[in-house]
Short mmCIF file of C-alpha atoms and ligand atoms in Angstrom, two decimals:
data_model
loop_
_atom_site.label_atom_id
_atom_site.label_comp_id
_atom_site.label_asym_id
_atom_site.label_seq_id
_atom_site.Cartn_x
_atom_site.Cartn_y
_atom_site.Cartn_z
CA UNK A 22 -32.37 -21.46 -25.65
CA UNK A 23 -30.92 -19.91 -22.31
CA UNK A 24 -27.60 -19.22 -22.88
CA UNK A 25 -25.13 -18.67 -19.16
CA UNK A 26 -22.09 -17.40 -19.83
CA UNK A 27 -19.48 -16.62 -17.14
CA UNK A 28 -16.48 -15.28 -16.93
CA UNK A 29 -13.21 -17.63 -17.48
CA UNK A 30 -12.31 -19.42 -13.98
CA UNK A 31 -9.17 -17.78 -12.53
CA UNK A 32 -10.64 -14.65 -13.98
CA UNK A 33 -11.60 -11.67 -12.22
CA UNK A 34 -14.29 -8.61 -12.57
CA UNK A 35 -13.20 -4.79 -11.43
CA UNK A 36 -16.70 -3.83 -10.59
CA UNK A 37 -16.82 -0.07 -9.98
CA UNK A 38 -16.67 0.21 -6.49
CA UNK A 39 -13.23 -1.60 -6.83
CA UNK A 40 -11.89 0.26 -9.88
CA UNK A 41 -12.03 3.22 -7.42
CA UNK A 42 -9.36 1.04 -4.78
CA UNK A 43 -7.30 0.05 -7.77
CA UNK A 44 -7.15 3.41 -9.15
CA UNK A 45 -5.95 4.50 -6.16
CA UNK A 46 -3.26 1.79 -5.69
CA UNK A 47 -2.09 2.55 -9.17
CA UNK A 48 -1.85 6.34 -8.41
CA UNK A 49 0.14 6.07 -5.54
CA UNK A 50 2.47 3.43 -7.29
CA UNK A 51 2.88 5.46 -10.27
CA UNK A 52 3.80 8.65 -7.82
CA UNK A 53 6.17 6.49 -5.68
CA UNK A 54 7.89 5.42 -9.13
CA UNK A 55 8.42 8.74 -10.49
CA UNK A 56 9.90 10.25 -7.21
CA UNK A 57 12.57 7.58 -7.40
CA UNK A 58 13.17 8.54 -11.16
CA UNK A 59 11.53 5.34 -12.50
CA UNK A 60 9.79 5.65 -15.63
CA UNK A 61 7.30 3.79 -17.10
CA UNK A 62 6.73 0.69 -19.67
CA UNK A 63 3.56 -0.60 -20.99
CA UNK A 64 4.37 -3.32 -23.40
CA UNK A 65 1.85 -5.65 -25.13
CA UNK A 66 -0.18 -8.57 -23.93
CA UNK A 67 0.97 -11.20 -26.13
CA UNK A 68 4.74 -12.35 -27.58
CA UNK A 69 6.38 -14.59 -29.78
CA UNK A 70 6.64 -17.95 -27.47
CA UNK A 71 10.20 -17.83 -27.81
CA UNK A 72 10.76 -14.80 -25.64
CA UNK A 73 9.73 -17.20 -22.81
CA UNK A 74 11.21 -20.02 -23.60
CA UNK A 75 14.86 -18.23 -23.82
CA UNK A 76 14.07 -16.16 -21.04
CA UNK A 77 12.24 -18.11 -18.09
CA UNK A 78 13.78 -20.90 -19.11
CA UNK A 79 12.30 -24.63 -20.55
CA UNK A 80 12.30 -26.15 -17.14
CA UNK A 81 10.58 -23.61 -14.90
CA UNK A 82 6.98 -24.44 -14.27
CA UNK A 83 5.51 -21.50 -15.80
CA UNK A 84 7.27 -22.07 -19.32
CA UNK A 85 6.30 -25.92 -18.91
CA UNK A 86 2.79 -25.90 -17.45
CA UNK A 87 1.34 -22.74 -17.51
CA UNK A 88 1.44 -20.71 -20.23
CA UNK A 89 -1.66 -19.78 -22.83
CA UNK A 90 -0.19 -20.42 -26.19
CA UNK A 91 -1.62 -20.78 -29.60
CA UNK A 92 -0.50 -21.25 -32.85
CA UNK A 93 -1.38 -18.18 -35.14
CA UNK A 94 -2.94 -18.81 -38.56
CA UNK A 95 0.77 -17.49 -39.65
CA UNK A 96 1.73 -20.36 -38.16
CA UNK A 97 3.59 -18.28 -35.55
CA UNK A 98 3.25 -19.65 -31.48
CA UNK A 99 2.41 -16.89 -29.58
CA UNK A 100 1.97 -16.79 -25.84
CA UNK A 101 0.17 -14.30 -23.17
CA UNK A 102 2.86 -12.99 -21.35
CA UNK A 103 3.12 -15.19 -17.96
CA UNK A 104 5.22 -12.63 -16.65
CA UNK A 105 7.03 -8.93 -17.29
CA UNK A 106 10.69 -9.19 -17.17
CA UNK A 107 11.05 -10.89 -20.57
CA UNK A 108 9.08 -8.75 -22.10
CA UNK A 109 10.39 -5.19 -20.78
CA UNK A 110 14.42 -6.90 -21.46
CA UNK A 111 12.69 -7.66 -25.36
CA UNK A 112 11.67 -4.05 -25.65
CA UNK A 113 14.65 -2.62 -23.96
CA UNK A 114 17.13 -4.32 -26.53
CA UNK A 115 14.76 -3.35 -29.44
CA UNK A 116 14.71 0.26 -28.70
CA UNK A 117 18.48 -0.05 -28.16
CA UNK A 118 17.16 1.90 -24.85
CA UNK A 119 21.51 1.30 -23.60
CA UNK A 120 22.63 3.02 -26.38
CA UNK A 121 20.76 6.51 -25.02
CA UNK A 122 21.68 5.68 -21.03
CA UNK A 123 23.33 3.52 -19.28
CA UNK A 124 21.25 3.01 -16.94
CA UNK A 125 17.17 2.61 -17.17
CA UNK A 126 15.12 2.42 -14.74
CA UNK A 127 11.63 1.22 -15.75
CA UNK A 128 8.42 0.04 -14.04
CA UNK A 129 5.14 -1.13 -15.48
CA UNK A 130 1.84 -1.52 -13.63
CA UNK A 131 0.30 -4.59 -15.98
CA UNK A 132 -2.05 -7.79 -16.07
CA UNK A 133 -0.39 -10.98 -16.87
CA UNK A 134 -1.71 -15.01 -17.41
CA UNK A 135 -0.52 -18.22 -15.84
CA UNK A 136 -2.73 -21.21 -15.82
CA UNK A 137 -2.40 -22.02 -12.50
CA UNK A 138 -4.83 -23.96 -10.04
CA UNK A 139 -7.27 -20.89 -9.08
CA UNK A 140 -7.39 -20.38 -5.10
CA UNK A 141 -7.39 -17.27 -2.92
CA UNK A 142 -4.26 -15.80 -4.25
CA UNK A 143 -3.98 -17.30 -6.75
CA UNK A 144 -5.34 -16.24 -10.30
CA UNK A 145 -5.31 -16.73 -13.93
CA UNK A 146 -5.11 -13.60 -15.36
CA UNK A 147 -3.54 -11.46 -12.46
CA UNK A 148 -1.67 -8.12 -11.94
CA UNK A 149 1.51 -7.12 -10.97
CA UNK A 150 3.70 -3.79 -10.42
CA UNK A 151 7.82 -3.97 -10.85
CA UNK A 152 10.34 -2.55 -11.28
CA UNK A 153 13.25 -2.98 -14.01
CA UNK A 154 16.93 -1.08 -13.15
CA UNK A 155 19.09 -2.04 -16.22
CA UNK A 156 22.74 -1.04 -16.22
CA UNK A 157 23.83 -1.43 -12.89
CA UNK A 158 26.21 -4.33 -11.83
CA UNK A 159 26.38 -2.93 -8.02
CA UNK A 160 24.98 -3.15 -5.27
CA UNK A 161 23.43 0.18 -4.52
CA UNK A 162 21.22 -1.47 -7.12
CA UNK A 163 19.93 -4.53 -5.94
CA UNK A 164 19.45 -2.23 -2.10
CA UNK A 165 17.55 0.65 -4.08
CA UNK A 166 15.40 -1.83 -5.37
CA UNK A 167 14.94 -3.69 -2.26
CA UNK A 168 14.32 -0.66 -0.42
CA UNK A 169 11.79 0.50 -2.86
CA UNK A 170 9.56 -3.01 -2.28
CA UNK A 171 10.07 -2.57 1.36
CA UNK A 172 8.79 1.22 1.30
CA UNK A 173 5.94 0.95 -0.72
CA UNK A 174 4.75 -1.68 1.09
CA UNK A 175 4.82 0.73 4.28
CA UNK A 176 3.38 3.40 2.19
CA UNK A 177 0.45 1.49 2.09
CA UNK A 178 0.16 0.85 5.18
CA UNK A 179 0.95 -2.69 5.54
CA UNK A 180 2.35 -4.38 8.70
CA UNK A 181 3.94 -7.54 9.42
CA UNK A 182 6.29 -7.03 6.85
CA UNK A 183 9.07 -10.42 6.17
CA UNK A 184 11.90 -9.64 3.77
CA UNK A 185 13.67 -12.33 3.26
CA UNK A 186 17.54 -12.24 0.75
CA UNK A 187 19.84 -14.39 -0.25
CA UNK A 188 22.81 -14.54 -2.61
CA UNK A 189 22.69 -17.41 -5.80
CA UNK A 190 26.20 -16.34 -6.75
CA UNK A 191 27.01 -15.64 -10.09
CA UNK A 192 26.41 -17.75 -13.14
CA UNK A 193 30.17 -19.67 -13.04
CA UNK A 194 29.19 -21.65 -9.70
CA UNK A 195 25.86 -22.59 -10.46
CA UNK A 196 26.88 -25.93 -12.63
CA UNK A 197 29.28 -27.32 -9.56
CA UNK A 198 26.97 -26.41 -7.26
CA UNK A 199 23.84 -28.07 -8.82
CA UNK A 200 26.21 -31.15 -9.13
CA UNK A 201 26.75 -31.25 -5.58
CA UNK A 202 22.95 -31.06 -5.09
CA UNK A 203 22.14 -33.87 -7.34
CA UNK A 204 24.45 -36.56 -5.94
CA UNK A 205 23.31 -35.44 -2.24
CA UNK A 206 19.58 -36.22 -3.45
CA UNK A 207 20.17 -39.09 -5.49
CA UNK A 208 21.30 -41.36 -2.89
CA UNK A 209 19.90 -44.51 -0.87
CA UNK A 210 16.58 -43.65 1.27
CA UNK A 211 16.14 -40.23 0.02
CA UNK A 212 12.17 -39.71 -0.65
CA UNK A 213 11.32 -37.01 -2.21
CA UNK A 214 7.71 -36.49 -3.41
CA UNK A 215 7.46 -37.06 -7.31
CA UNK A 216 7.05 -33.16 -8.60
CA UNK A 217 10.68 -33.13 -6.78
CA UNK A 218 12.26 -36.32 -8.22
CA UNK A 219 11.44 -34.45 -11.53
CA UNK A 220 12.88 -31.30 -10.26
CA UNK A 221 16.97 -33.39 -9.67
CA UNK A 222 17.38 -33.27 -13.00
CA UNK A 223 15.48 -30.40 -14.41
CA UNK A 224 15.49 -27.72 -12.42
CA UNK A 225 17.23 -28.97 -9.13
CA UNK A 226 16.99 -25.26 -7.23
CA UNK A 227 13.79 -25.55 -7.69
CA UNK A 228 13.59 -28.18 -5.02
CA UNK A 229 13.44 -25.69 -2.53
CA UNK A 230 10.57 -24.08 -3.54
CA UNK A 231 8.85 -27.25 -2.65
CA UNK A 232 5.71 -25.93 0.07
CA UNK A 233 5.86 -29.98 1.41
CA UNK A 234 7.36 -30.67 4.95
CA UNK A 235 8.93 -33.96 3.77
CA UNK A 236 11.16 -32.48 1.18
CA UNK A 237 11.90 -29.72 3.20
CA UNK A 238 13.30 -31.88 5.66
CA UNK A 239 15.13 -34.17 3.69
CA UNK A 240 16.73 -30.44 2.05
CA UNK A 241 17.50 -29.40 5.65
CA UNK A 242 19.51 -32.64 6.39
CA UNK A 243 20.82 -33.41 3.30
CA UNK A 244 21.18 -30.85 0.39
CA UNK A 245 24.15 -28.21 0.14
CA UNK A 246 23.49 -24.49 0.28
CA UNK A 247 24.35 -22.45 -2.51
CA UNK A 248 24.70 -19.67 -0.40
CA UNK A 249 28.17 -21.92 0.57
CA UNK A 250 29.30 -21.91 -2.76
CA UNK A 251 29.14 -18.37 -3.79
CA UNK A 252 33.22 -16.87 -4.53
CA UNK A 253 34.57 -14.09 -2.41
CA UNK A 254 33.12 -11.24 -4.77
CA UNK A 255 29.71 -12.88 -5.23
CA UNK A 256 29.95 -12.53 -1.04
CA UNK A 257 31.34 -8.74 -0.93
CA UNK A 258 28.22 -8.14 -3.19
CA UNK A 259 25.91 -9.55 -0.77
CA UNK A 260 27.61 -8.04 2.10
CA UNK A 261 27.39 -4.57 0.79
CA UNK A 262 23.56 -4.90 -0.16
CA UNK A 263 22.84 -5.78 3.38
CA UNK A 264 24.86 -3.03 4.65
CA UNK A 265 22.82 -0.74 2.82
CA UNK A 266 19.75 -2.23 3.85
CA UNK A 267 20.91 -1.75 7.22
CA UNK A 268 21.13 1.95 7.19
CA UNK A 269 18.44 2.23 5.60
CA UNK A 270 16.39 0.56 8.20
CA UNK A 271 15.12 -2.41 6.00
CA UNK A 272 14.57 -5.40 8.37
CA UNK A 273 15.97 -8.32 6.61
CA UNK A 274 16.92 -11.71 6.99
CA UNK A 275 19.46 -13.80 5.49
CA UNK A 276 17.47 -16.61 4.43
CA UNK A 277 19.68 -19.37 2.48
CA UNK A 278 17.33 -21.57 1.00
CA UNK A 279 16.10 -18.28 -1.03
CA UNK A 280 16.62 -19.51 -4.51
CA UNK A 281 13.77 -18.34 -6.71
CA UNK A 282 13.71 -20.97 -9.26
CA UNK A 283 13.64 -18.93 -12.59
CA UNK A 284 16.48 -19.71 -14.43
CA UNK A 285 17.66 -16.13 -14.96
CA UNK A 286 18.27 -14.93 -11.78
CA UNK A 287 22.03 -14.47 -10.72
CA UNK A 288 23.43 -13.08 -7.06
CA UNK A 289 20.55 -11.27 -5.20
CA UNK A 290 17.41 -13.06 -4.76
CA UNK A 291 14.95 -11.52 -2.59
CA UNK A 292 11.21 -12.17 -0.93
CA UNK A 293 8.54 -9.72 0.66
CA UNK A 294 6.17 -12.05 2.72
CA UNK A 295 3.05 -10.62 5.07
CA UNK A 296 1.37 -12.96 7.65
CA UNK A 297 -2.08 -11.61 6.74
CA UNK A 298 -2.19 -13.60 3.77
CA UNK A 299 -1.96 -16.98 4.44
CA UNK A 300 -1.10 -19.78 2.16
CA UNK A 301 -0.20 -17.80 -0.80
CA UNK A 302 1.89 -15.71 1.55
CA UNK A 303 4.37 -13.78 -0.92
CA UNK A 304 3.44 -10.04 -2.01
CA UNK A 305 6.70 -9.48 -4.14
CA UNK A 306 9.76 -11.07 -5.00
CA UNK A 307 12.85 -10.15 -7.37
CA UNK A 308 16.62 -10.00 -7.59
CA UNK A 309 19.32 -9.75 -9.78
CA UNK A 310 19.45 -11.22 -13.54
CA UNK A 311 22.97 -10.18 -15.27
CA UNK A 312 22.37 -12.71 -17.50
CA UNK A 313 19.00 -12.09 -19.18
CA UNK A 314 19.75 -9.40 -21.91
CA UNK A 315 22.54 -11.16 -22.94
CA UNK A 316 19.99 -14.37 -23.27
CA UNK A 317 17.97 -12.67 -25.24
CA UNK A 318 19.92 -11.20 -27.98
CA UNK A 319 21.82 -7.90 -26.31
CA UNK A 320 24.50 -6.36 -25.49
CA UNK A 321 25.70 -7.91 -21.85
CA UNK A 322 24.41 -5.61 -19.39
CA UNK A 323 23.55 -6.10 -15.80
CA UNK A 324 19.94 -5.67 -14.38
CA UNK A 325 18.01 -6.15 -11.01
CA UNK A 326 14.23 -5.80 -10.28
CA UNK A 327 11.00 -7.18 -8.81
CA UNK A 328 7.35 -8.04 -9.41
CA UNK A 329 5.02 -7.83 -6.66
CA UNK A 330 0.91 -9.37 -7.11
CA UNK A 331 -1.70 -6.11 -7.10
CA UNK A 332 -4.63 -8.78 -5.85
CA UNK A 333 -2.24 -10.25 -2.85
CA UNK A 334 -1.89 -6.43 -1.92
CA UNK A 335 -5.31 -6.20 -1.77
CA UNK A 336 -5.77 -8.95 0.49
CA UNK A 337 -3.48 -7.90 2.37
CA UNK A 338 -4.80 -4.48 2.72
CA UNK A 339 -7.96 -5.74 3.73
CA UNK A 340 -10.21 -3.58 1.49
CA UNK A 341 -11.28 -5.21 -1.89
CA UNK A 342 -14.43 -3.16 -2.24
CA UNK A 343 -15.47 0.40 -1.40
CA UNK A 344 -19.65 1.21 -1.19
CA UNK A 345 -19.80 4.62 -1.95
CA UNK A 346 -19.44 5.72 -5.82
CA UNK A 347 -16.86 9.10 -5.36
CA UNK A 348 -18.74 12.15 -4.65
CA UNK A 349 -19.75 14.29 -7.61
CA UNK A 350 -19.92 17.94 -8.43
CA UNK A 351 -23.24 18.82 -9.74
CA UNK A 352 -26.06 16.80 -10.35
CA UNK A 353 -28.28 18.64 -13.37
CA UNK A 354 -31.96 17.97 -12.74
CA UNK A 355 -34.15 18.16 -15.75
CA UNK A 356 -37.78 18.32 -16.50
CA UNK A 357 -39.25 17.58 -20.14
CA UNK A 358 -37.37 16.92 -23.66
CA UNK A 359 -36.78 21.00 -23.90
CA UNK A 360 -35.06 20.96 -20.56
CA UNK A 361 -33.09 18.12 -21.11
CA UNK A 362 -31.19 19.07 -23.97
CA UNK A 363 -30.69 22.83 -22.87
CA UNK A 364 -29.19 21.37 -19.58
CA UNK A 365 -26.47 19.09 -22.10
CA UNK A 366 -25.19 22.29 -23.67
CA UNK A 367 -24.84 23.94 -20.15
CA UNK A 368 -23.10 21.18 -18.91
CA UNK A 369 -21.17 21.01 -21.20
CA UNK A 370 -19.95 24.27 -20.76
CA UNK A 371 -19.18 23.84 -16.94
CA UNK A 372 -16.95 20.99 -17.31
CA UNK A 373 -15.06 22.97 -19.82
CA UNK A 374 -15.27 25.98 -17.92
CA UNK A 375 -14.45 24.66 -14.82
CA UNK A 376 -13.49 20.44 -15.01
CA UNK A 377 -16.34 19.64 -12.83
CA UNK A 378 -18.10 16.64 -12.83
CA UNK A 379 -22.09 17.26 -13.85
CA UNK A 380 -24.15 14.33 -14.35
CA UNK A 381 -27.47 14.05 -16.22
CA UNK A 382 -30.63 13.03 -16.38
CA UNK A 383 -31.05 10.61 -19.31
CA UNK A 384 -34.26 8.25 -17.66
CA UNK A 385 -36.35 11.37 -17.64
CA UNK A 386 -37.11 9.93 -13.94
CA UNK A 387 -39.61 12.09 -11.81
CA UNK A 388 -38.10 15.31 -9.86
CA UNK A 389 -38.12 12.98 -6.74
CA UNK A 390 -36.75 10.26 -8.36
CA UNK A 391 -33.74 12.53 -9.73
CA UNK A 392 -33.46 14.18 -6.09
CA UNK A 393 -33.15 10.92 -4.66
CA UNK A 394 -30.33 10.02 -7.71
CA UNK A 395 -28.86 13.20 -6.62
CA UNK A 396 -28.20 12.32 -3.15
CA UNK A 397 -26.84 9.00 -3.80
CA UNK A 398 -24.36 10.53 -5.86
CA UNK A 399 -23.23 12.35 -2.73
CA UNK A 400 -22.87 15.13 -5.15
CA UNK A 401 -22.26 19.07 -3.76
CA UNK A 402 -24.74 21.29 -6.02
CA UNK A 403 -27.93 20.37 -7.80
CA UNK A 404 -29.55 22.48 -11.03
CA UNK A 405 -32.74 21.98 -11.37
CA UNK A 406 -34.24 23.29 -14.76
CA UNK A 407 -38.21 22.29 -15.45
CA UNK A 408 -40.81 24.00 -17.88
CA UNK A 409 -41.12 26.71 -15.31
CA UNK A 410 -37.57 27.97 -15.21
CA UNK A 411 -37.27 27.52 -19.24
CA UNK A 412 -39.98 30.31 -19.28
CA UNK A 413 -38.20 32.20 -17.02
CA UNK A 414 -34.83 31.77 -18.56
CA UNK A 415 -33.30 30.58 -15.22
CA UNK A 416 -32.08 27.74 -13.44
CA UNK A 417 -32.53 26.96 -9.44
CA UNK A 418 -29.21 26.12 -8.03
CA UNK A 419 -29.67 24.20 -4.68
CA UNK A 420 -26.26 24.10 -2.62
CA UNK A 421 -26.89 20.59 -1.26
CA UNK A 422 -24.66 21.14 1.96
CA UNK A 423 -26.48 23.93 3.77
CA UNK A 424 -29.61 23.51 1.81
CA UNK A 425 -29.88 26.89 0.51
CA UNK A 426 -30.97 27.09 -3.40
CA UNK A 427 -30.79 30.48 -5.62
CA UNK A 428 -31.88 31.31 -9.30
CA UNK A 429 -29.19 32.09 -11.45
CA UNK A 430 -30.33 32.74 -15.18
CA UNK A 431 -29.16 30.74 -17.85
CA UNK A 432 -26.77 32.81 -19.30
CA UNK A 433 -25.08 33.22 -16.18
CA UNK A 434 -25.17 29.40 -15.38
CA UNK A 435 -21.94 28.17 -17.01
CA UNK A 436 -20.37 30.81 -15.06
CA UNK A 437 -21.88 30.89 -11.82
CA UNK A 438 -19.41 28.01 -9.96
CA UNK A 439 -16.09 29.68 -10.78
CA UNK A 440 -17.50 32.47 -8.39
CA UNK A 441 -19.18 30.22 -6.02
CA UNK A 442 -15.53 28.30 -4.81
CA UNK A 443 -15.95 24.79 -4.81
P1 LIG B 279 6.53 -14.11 -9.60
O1 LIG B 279 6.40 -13.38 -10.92
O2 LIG B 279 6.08 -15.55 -9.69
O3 LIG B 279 7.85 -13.92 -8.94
O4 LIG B 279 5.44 -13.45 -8.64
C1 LIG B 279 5.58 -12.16 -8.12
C2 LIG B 279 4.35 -11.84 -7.30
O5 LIG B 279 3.18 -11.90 -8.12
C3 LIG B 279 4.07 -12.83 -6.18
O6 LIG B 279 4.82 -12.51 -5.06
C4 LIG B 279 2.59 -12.64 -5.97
O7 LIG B 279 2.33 -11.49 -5.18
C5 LIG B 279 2.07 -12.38 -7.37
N1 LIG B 279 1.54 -13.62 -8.02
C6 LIG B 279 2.24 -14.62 -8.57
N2 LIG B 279 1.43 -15.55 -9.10
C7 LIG B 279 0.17 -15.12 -8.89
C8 LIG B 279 -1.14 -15.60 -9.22
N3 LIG B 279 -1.30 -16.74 -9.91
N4 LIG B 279 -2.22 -14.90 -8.84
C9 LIG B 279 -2.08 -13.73 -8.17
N5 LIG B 279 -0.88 -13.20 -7.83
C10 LIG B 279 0.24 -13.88 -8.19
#
């Protein structure tokens, strides 16, 4: 019987000429993190259900529609984490991580699983980098972590940047406010399409997440801001943010219909949009969530951060694959059983020696053959060692640059490329 199986739609391969581009997207984000003084968290793949449920929030799509849960033959529901605020919060109240500073600032580089309709953009199993600052109510906060977005964003290279902020206010004016929304949207002649009907009673900011013209339109005629509601602190908070961002150069814009529709989020909402990729156009987003720690079982403490997609920066980097495999040290050419094994040992003894990469011949391919291999490889030195060296108790090194090959006896071999500078 044939049997075809495939990898889970929404699912993705790293083939290794990508693993090369990722690793190097995950080395400069975990050099960018440390020189701000951001350490990192690596927590695991799967949680107790509730952690989302109290943190996200019931009415949030991802909690509703698209988690992967399962009941556990404990009889436990556990869920793979949609997401990597929850999570980080969970561990950070375990480890009673505010007892030992009072302020932590954490980032993880992590994959994560919503089931969502697959597109470009738009996976099931996806990854994201972020950053956690818990401690902090003020607003050098929320602008280092904006800042950081925006910079490693230019780090990278990419242009046609959009930051977009806004201020939800704290936690006290959200209950008027959505009140306010409601009875503006639940009058005469108001159309909205069904997903947002659902959303006036469930999760009304959520309505302006909605990507359809109609509803946007009825919002822009019709719906309060909450950006009008906010009290005179929630507004100095703001203001200061956006001062900062100023001097640092950040260009921003005020946009308030920002809302992010999680349910923790609190004062500073923010978005980092590029044009280059399209429909699914948002490479990070984040803000402020005083509330969350406290949700889940801490101590009240104050915390701001963001999650930005690793596949939308690829997109938007332009470079998902890369042809050539990364160019080796040594390739060690080997002729006949006796040859083969002598030139493991040796090899052995250069990468200790030395930490170069040697690669070796285990198809016992023809001398062409593992010339050819050699030059694919790209790699800087060959050793060739056949029945005819083995007599003679030497090797033929062959300096693949400049073409110009010596003997160097065994015993000297291990040896021979800390002299010879690489
Ligand atoms: P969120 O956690 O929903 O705020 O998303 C943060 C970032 O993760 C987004 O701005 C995207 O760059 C990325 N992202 C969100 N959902 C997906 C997905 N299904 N597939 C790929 N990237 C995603």
């Amino acid at each position: 019987m044939m049997i075809n199986i495939k990898n889970i739609k929404g699912t993705k391969d790293l083939l290794p000429n990508e693993t090369i581009n990722w690793r190097q997207i995950e080395n400069i984000i975990h050099h960018f993190m440390e020189v701000h003084g951001y350490s990192e968290i690596r927590t695991p793949v799967f949680e107790n259900t509730k952690l989302f449920h109290r943190g996200i929030g019931e009415n949030t799509d991802i909690v509703s529609k698209e988690m992967y849960s399962w009941t556990d033959r404990g009889g436990d529901s556990l869920t793979l984490r949609p997401e990597l605020t929850a999570p980080v919060v969970r561990s950070y109240i375990q480890h009673k991580m505010g007892k030992s500073r009072p302020l932590n600032r954490l980032y993880y580089i992590d994959s994560l699983f919503r089931r969502e309709r697959p597109q470009k953009g738009r996976l099931r199993q996806f990854h994201q980098f972020g950053i956690e600052a818990i401690g902090s109510p003020f607003p050098e906060q929320d602008a280092e972590v904006i800042t950081m977005a925006y910079k490693i964003y230019e780090t990278f290279g990419i242009k046609d940047l959009s930051v977009r902020i806004n201020s939800i206010g704290s936690p006290e004016i959200r209950t008027p406010y959505l009140k306010k929304l409601r009875d503006a949207l639940t009058v005469k002649n108001i159309n909205l399409c069904n997903t947002c009907q659902k959303r006036i009673n469930k999760n009304a900011l959520r309505l302006f997440d909605c990507k359809k013209i109609s509803c946007q339109k009825i919002l822009d005629n019709n719906a309060p801001l909450i950006f009008d509601f906010i009290n005179k602190n929630d507004r100095l908070h703001f203001e200061k943010v956006v001062s900062i961002l100023k001097q640092m150069q950040i260009p921003y814009k005020h946009d308030p219909k920002l809302v992010r529709g999680l349910d923790y989020y609190t004062h500073t909402t923010f978005e980092i949009t590029s044009s280059e990729l399209g429909a699914q156009d948002a490479l990070c987003g984040g803000g402020r969530y005083d509330k969350l720690v406290e949700n889940l079982g801490g101590d009240p403490t104050p915390a701001v951060g963001f999650a930005a997609g690793i596949e939308r920066l690829f997109i938007a980097l332009g470079k998902e694959t890369n042809p050539h495999p990364p160019p080796g040290n040594i390739y060690f050419i080997t002729l006949g059983e006796e040859a083969t094994q002598k030139g493991f040992v040796i090899s052995e003894k250069i990468r200790e020696k030395h930490g170069l990469s040697v690669i070796n011949e285990t198809l016992q391919r023809s001398m062409k053959a593992q010339m050819r291999e050699a030059n694919r490889l790209k790699v800087q030195y060959v050793i060739i060692l056949g029945d005819n060296e083995i007599k003679k108790d030497l090797a033929i090194v062959k300096n693949m640059d400049s073409g110009q090959q010596e003997e160097v006896s065994l015993k000297k071999l291990p040896n021979h490329f800390m002299i010879d500078s690489l």
